[in-house]
Amino acid sequence: MTLEKILHSQGFGTRRQCAGLILAGYVTVRGELVEDPSAEFELEGLPFTVDGDGWIARSKLTLVMHKPAGHECSRKAVHHASVFELLPPPIRERGVQPIGRLDADTTGLLLLTDDGQLNHALISPRRHVPKIYEATLKHAADKSLCEQLRTGVLLHDDNETVRAEAARLLYDTLLELTISEGKYHQVKRMVAAAGNRVEALHRVQIGGLRLPDDLAPGGWREITATELAAARSSPGAS
Ligand code: URA
């Protein structure tokens, strides 16, 4: 693929803008200055720099993020900052999307990708990829809350009973809840339907992938192949 097309695919602007960057001497490939926009390279894994910043070209890009509180998952956030503001412009431009949105006040594991098939595979309720949350409760609870959530609760304004795949108390005010659907405010609504209230919510796991220890709130990086395989698998499989 030509270098101009590679830069365009990686979010560096229109093809004309990318050709301009190359002609103006802003781009190196594998450490060498390249000033010819039509120079050909293999895209996947190509190391390049633009104005001194280093990148690795990917045909599909998936990121793992520790979502901080106070950030919406939409591109045009209305009431808060957007998680997209945590990403550099080229990654925003290439169209990565959150794999399942978290509420603005929810923290924890968030995956973003421009791979539509992966996005569908991880959020489709039919694929049953479990998501594990830790919910801080307003009122101290006992086992009966977990039993109710596992048996099923009727959400307000919903005719369906939804049930947790697993629920256990880590403390009397800290609930670990596993669900594989992604209904609007699902955890908060389930806990409310069971007579309690979520004060804080943190996602710790998707499939078999735990929130990586190296990511502080607001931190993100490209997902590794091992982590991606874990996200697609069941808990305990990684
Ligand atoms: N359930 C919720 O209520 N909120 C989230 O952010 C995720 C799941």
Short mmCIF file of C-alpha atoms and ligand atoms in Angstrom, two decimals:
data_model
loop_
_atom_site.label_atom_id
_atom_site.label_comp_id
_atom_site.label_asym_id
_atom_site.label_seq_id
_atom_site.Cartn_x
_atom_site.Cartn_y
_atom_site.Cartn_z
CA MET A 1 0.00 0.00 0.00
CA THR A 2 1.29 3.52 -0.65
CA LEU A 3 2.52 5.50 2.34
CA GLU A 4 -0.08 8.17 1.60
CA LYS A 5 -2.89 5.57 1.89
CA ILE A 6 -1.36 4.05 5.02
CA LEU A 7 -1.28 7.41 6.81
CA HIS A 8 -4.84 8.12 5.70
CA SER A 9 -6.00 4.73 7.09
CA GLN A 10 -4.30 5.51 10.42
CA GLY A 11 -6.25 8.75 10.94
CA PHE A 12 -3.77 11.39 9.75
CA GLY A 13 -6.25 13.27 7.55
CA THR A 14 -7.37 13.19 3.94
CA ARG A 15 -5.09 11.55 1.38
CA ARG A 16 -4.10 15.00 0.17
CA GLN A 17 -3.19 16.09 3.72
CA CYS A 18 -1.21 12.87 4.22
CA ALA A 19 0.68 13.40 0.95
CA GLY A 20 1.43 16.94 2.17
CA LEU A 21 2.89 15.65 5.45
CA ILE A 22 5.11 13.20 3.56
CA LEU A 23 6.30 15.76 0.96
CA ALA A 24 7.07 18.26 3.74
CA GLY A 25 9.43 15.77 5.41
CA TYR A 26 7.37 15.01 8.54
CA VAL A 27 7.29 11.23 8.06
CA THR A 28 9.84 8.50 8.71
CA VAL A 29 9.37 4.77 8.19
CA ARG A 30 11.50 2.30 10.17
CA GLY A 31 13.74 5.24 11.13
CA GLU A 32 14.28 6.53 7.53
CA LEU A 33 12.87 9.78 6.17
CA VAL A 34 10.46 9.02 3.29
CA GLU A 35 9.39 11.95 1.10
CA ASP A 36 7.59 10.01 -1.62
CA PRO A 37 3.82 9.63 -0.93
CA SER A 38 3.60 6.74 -3.39
CA ALA A 39 6.39 4.68 -1.77
CA GLU A 40 4.93 1.20 -1.09
CA PHE A 41 4.95 -0.62 2.28
CA GLU A 42 3.14 -3.49 3.99
CA LEU A 43 0.67 -1.79 6.37
CA GLU A 44 0.36 -4.30 9.22
CA GLY A 45 2.86 -3.59 11.97
CA LEU A 46 4.73 -0.86 10.05
CA PRO A 47 6.64 1.42 12.47
CA PHE A 48 6.51 5.07 11.39
CA THR A 49 6.74 8.54 12.89
CA VAL A 50 4.81 11.71 12.08
CA ASP A 51 6.43 14.90 13.33
CA GLY A 52 8.52 12.87 15.77
CA ASP A 53 5.68 10.83 17.31
CA GLY A 54 6.02 7.07 16.89
CA TRP A 55 3.18 4.79 15.68
CA ILE A 56 2.67 1.20 14.58
CA ALA A 57 0.24 0.82 11.65
CA ARG A 58 -2.71 -1.50 12.26
CA SER A 59 -5.48 -2.44 9.82
CA LYS A 60 -7.78 -2.88 12.85
CA LEU A 61 -7.07 -1.21 16.17
CA THR A 62 -8.35 -2.29 19.57
CA LEU A 63 -7.54 -0.41 22.76
CA VAL A 64 -7.90 -1.27 26.42
CA MET A 65 -8.67 1.68 28.70
CA HIS A 66 -9.17 2.24 32.43
CA LYS A 67 -12.16 4.52 32.13
CA PRO A 68 -12.10 7.30 34.72
CA ALA A 69 -15.24 8.73 36.32
CA GLY A 70 -16.69 11.90 34.81
CA HIS A 71 -16.29 10.80 31.18
CA GLU A 72 -19.07 9.90 28.74
CA CYS A 73 -18.53 7.19 26.15
CA SER A 74 -20.07 9.27 23.35
CA ARG A 75 -17.96 11.28 20.89
CA LYS A 76 -20.02 14.42 21.46
CA ALA A 77 -20.35 14.36 25.21
CA VAL A 78 -23.02 16.69 26.55
CA HIS A 79 -22.63 16.90 30.31
CA HIS A 80 -19.10 15.62 30.92
CA ALA A 81 -15.78 15.15 29.21
CA SER A 82 -15.61 12.38 26.59
CA VAL A 83 -13.37 9.30 26.77
CA PHE A 84 -12.29 10.28 23.24
CA GLU A 85 -10.54 13.33 24.71
CA LEU A 86 -8.13 10.88 26.37
CA LEU A 87 -7.00 9.62 22.94
CA PRO A 88 -4.67 11.34 20.45
CA PRO A 89 -6.36 12.87 17.36
CA PRO A 90 -5.31 10.19 14.79
CA ILE A 91 -6.86 7.41 16.91
CA ARG A 92 -10.03 9.45 17.36
CA GLU A 93 -10.13 10.12 13.62
CA ARG A 94 -9.82 6.50 12.55
CA GLY A 95 -13.18 5.74 14.12
CA VAL A 96 -12.64 3.56 17.17
CA GLN A 97 -15.87 3.01 19.13
CA PRO A 98 -16.43 1.81 22.71
CA ILE A 99 -17.39 -1.87 22.90
CA GLY A 100 -20.48 -1.31 25.03
CA ARG A 101 -20.91 2.04 26.72
CA LEU A 102 -20.37 2.71 30.40
CA ASP A 103 -22.20 5.48 32.27
CA ALA A 104 -20.28 8.72 32.87
CA ASP A 105 -19.80 7.86 36.57
CA THR A 106 -18.82 4.21 35.94
CA THR A 107 -15.11 3.41 36.08
CA GLY A 108 -13.01 0.47 34.96
CA LEU A 109 -12.43 -1.75 31.95
CA LEU A 110 -13.44 -0.26 28.60
CA LEU A 111 -12.44 -1.65 25.21
CA LEU A 112 -12.53 0.50 22.08
CA THR A 113 -12.14 -0.77 18.53
CA ASP A 114 -12.66 0.01 14.86
CA ASP A 115 -13.20 -3.72 14.21
CA GLY A 116 -16.98 -4.00 13.77
CA GLN A 117 -17.01 -7.80 13.97
CA LEU A 118 -15.13 -7.79 17.25
CA ASN A 119 -17.44 -5.13 18.66
CA HIS A 120 -20.48 -7.24 17.76
CA ALA A 121 -18.92 -10.45 19.09
CA LEU A 122 -18.31 -8.90 22.51
CA ILE A 123 -21.61 -7.05 22.99
CA SER A 124 -24.15 -9.34 21.32
CA PRO A 125 -26.27 -10.88 24.11
CA ARG A 126 -26.41 -14.07 22.03
CA ARG A 127 -22.67 -14.57 22.42
CA HIS A 128 -23.02 -14.48 26.24
CA VAL A 129 -19.69 -12.74 26.88
CA PRO A 130 -19.89 -12.07 30.64
CA LYS A 131 -19.08 -8.65 32.08
CA ILE A 132 -18.19 -8.45 35.75
CA TYR A 133 -18.92 -5.33 37.80
CA GLU A 134 -18.21 -4.29 41.36
CA ALA A 135 -21.08 -2.21 42.68
CA THR A 136 -20.78 -0.21 45.89
CA LEU A 137 -24.18 -0.39 47.57
CA LYS A 138 -25.95 2.31 49.55
CA HIS A 139 -27.42 -0.16 52.06
CA ALA A 140 -25.64 -3.12 53.64
CA ALA A 141 -26.95 -6.28 51.99
CA ASP A 142 -27.04 -10.00 52.68
CA LYS A 143 -27.23 -13.15 50.56
CA SER A 144 -30.89 -12.61 49.77
CA LEU A 145 -29.94 -9.71 47.46
CA CYS A 146 -27.66 -12.03 45.48
CA GLU A 147 -30.34 -14.71 45.31
CA GLN A 148 -32.87 -12.17 44.01
CA LEU A 149 -30.45 -10.96 41.34
CA ARG A 150 -29.60 -14.51 40.24
CA THR A 151 -33.25 -15.56 40.16
CA GLY A 152 -34.25 -12.49 38.16
CA VAL A 153 -35.71 -9.03 38.73
CA LEU A 154 -38.28 -7.09 36.75
CA LEU A 155 -36.78 -3.81 35.61
CA HIS A 156 -38.94 -0.74 35.95
CA ASP A 157 -40.47 0.10 32.52
CA ASP A 158 -39.44 -3.29 31.16
CA ASN A 159 -41.60 -6.35 30.74
CA GLU A 160 -38.70 -8.73 30.85
CA THR A 161 -37.14 -10.33 33.87
CA VAL A 162 -33.36 -10.01 33.79
CA ARG A 163 -31.09 -12.14 35.86
CA ALA A 164 -27.45 -12.03 36.81
CA GLU A 165 -25.27 -14.95 35.76
CA ALA A 166 -23.54 -14.64 39.11
CA ALA A 167 -23.81 -12.39 42.15
CA ARG A 168 -21.87 -12.45 45.41
CA LEU A 169 -21.06 -10.01 48.18
CA LEU A 170 -17.38 -9.11 48.60
CA TYR A 171 -18.39 -7.02 51.66
CA ASP A 172 -21.86 -6.19 52.89
CA THR A 173 -21.80 -3.04 50.74
CA LEU A 174 -19.73 -4.36 47.81
CA LEU A 175 -21.48 -6.56 45.28
CA GLU A 176 -19.79 -8.47 42.45
CA LEU A 177 -22.28 -8.96 39.64
CA THR A 178 -21.86 -10.83 36.35
CA ILE A 179 -24.17 -10.06 33.41
CA SER A 180 -23.91 -10.82 29.71
CA GLU A 181 -26.40 -8.32 28.33
CA GLY A 182 -25.88 -4.57 28.11
CA LYS A 183 -29.24 -2.94 28.75
CA TYR A 184 -29.32 0.77 29.56
CA HIS A 185 -28.11 1.32 33.18
CA GLN A 186 -28.57 -2.42 33.65
CA VAL A 187 -26.63 -2.96 36.86
CA LYS A 188 -28.06 0.14 38.56
CA ARG A 189 -31.60 -0.79 37.50
CA MET A 190 -31.23 -4.41 38.61
CA VAL A 191 -29.94 -3.39 42.02
CA ALA A 192 -32.72 -0.79 42.34
CA ALA A 193 -35.31 -3.41 41.39
CA ALA A 194 -33.92 -5.58 44.19
CA GLY A 195 -34.46 -2.75 46.71
CA ASN A 196 -30.95 -1.33 47.05
CA ARG A 197 -28.99 1.43 45.29
CA VAL A 198 -25.67 1.57 43.43
CA GLU A 199 -23.46 4.38 44.78
CA ALA A 200 -20.42 3.59 42.61
CA LEU A 201 -19.85 1.15 39.75
CA HIS A 202 -16.60 -0.31 38.44
CA ARG A 203 -16.22 -2.85 35.61
CA VAL A 204 -13.46 -5.30 36.42
CA GLN A 205 -13.72 -7.90 33.67
CA ILE A 206 -14.95 -8.65 30.12
CA GLY A 207 -14.94 -12.34 29.17
CA GLY A 208 -11.74 -13.66 30.73
CA LEU A 209 -9.93 -10.28 30.61
CA ARG A 210 -9.37 -8.46 33.92
CA LEU A 211 -8.67 -4.72 34.00
CA PRO A 212 -4.86 -4.66 33.54
CA ASP A 213 -2.89 -3.55 36.60
CA ASP A 214 -0.63 -1.27 34.52
CA LEU A 215 -3.50 1.08 33.64
CA ALA A 216 -4.29 3.91 36.06
CA PRO A 217 -7.64 5.73 35.64
CA GLY A 218 -7.51 7.51 32.26
CA GLY A 219 -4.73 5.21 31.01
CA TRP A 220 -5.05 3.28 27.75
CA ARG A 221 -2.91 1.29 25.32
CA GLU A 222 -3.24 -1.12 22.43
CA ILE A 223 -4.61 -4.46 23.58
CA THR A 224 -2.23 -7.44 23.31
CA ALA A 225 -3.17 -10.59 21.36
CA THR A 226 -3.29 -12.55 24.64
CA GLU A 227 -5.63 -9.99 26.23
CA LEU A 228 -7.88 -10.00 23.18
CA ALA A 229 -8.12 -13.79 23.26
CA ALA A 230 -8.97 -13.55 26.98
CA ALA A 231 -11.73 -10.99 26.33
CA ARG A 232 -13.30 -13.38 23.82
CA SER A 233 -13.11 -16.31 26.24
CA SER A 234 -15.00 -17.21 29.39
CA PRO A 235 -13.80 -16.20 32.87
CA GLY A 236 -11.44 -18.71 34.30
CA ALA A 237 -10.22 -19.64 30.81
CA SER A 238 -7.33 -17.15 30.96
N1 URA B 1 -24.75 -0.99 34.19
C1 URA B 1 -24.97 0.27 34.61
O1 URA B 1 -25.93 0.54 35.30
N2 URA B 1 -24.08 1.22 34.25
C2 URA B 1 -22.97 0.96 33.52
O2 URA B 1 -22.17 1.88 33.25
C3 URA B 1 -22.75 -0.36 33.11
C4 URA B 1 -23.66 -1.32 33.45
#
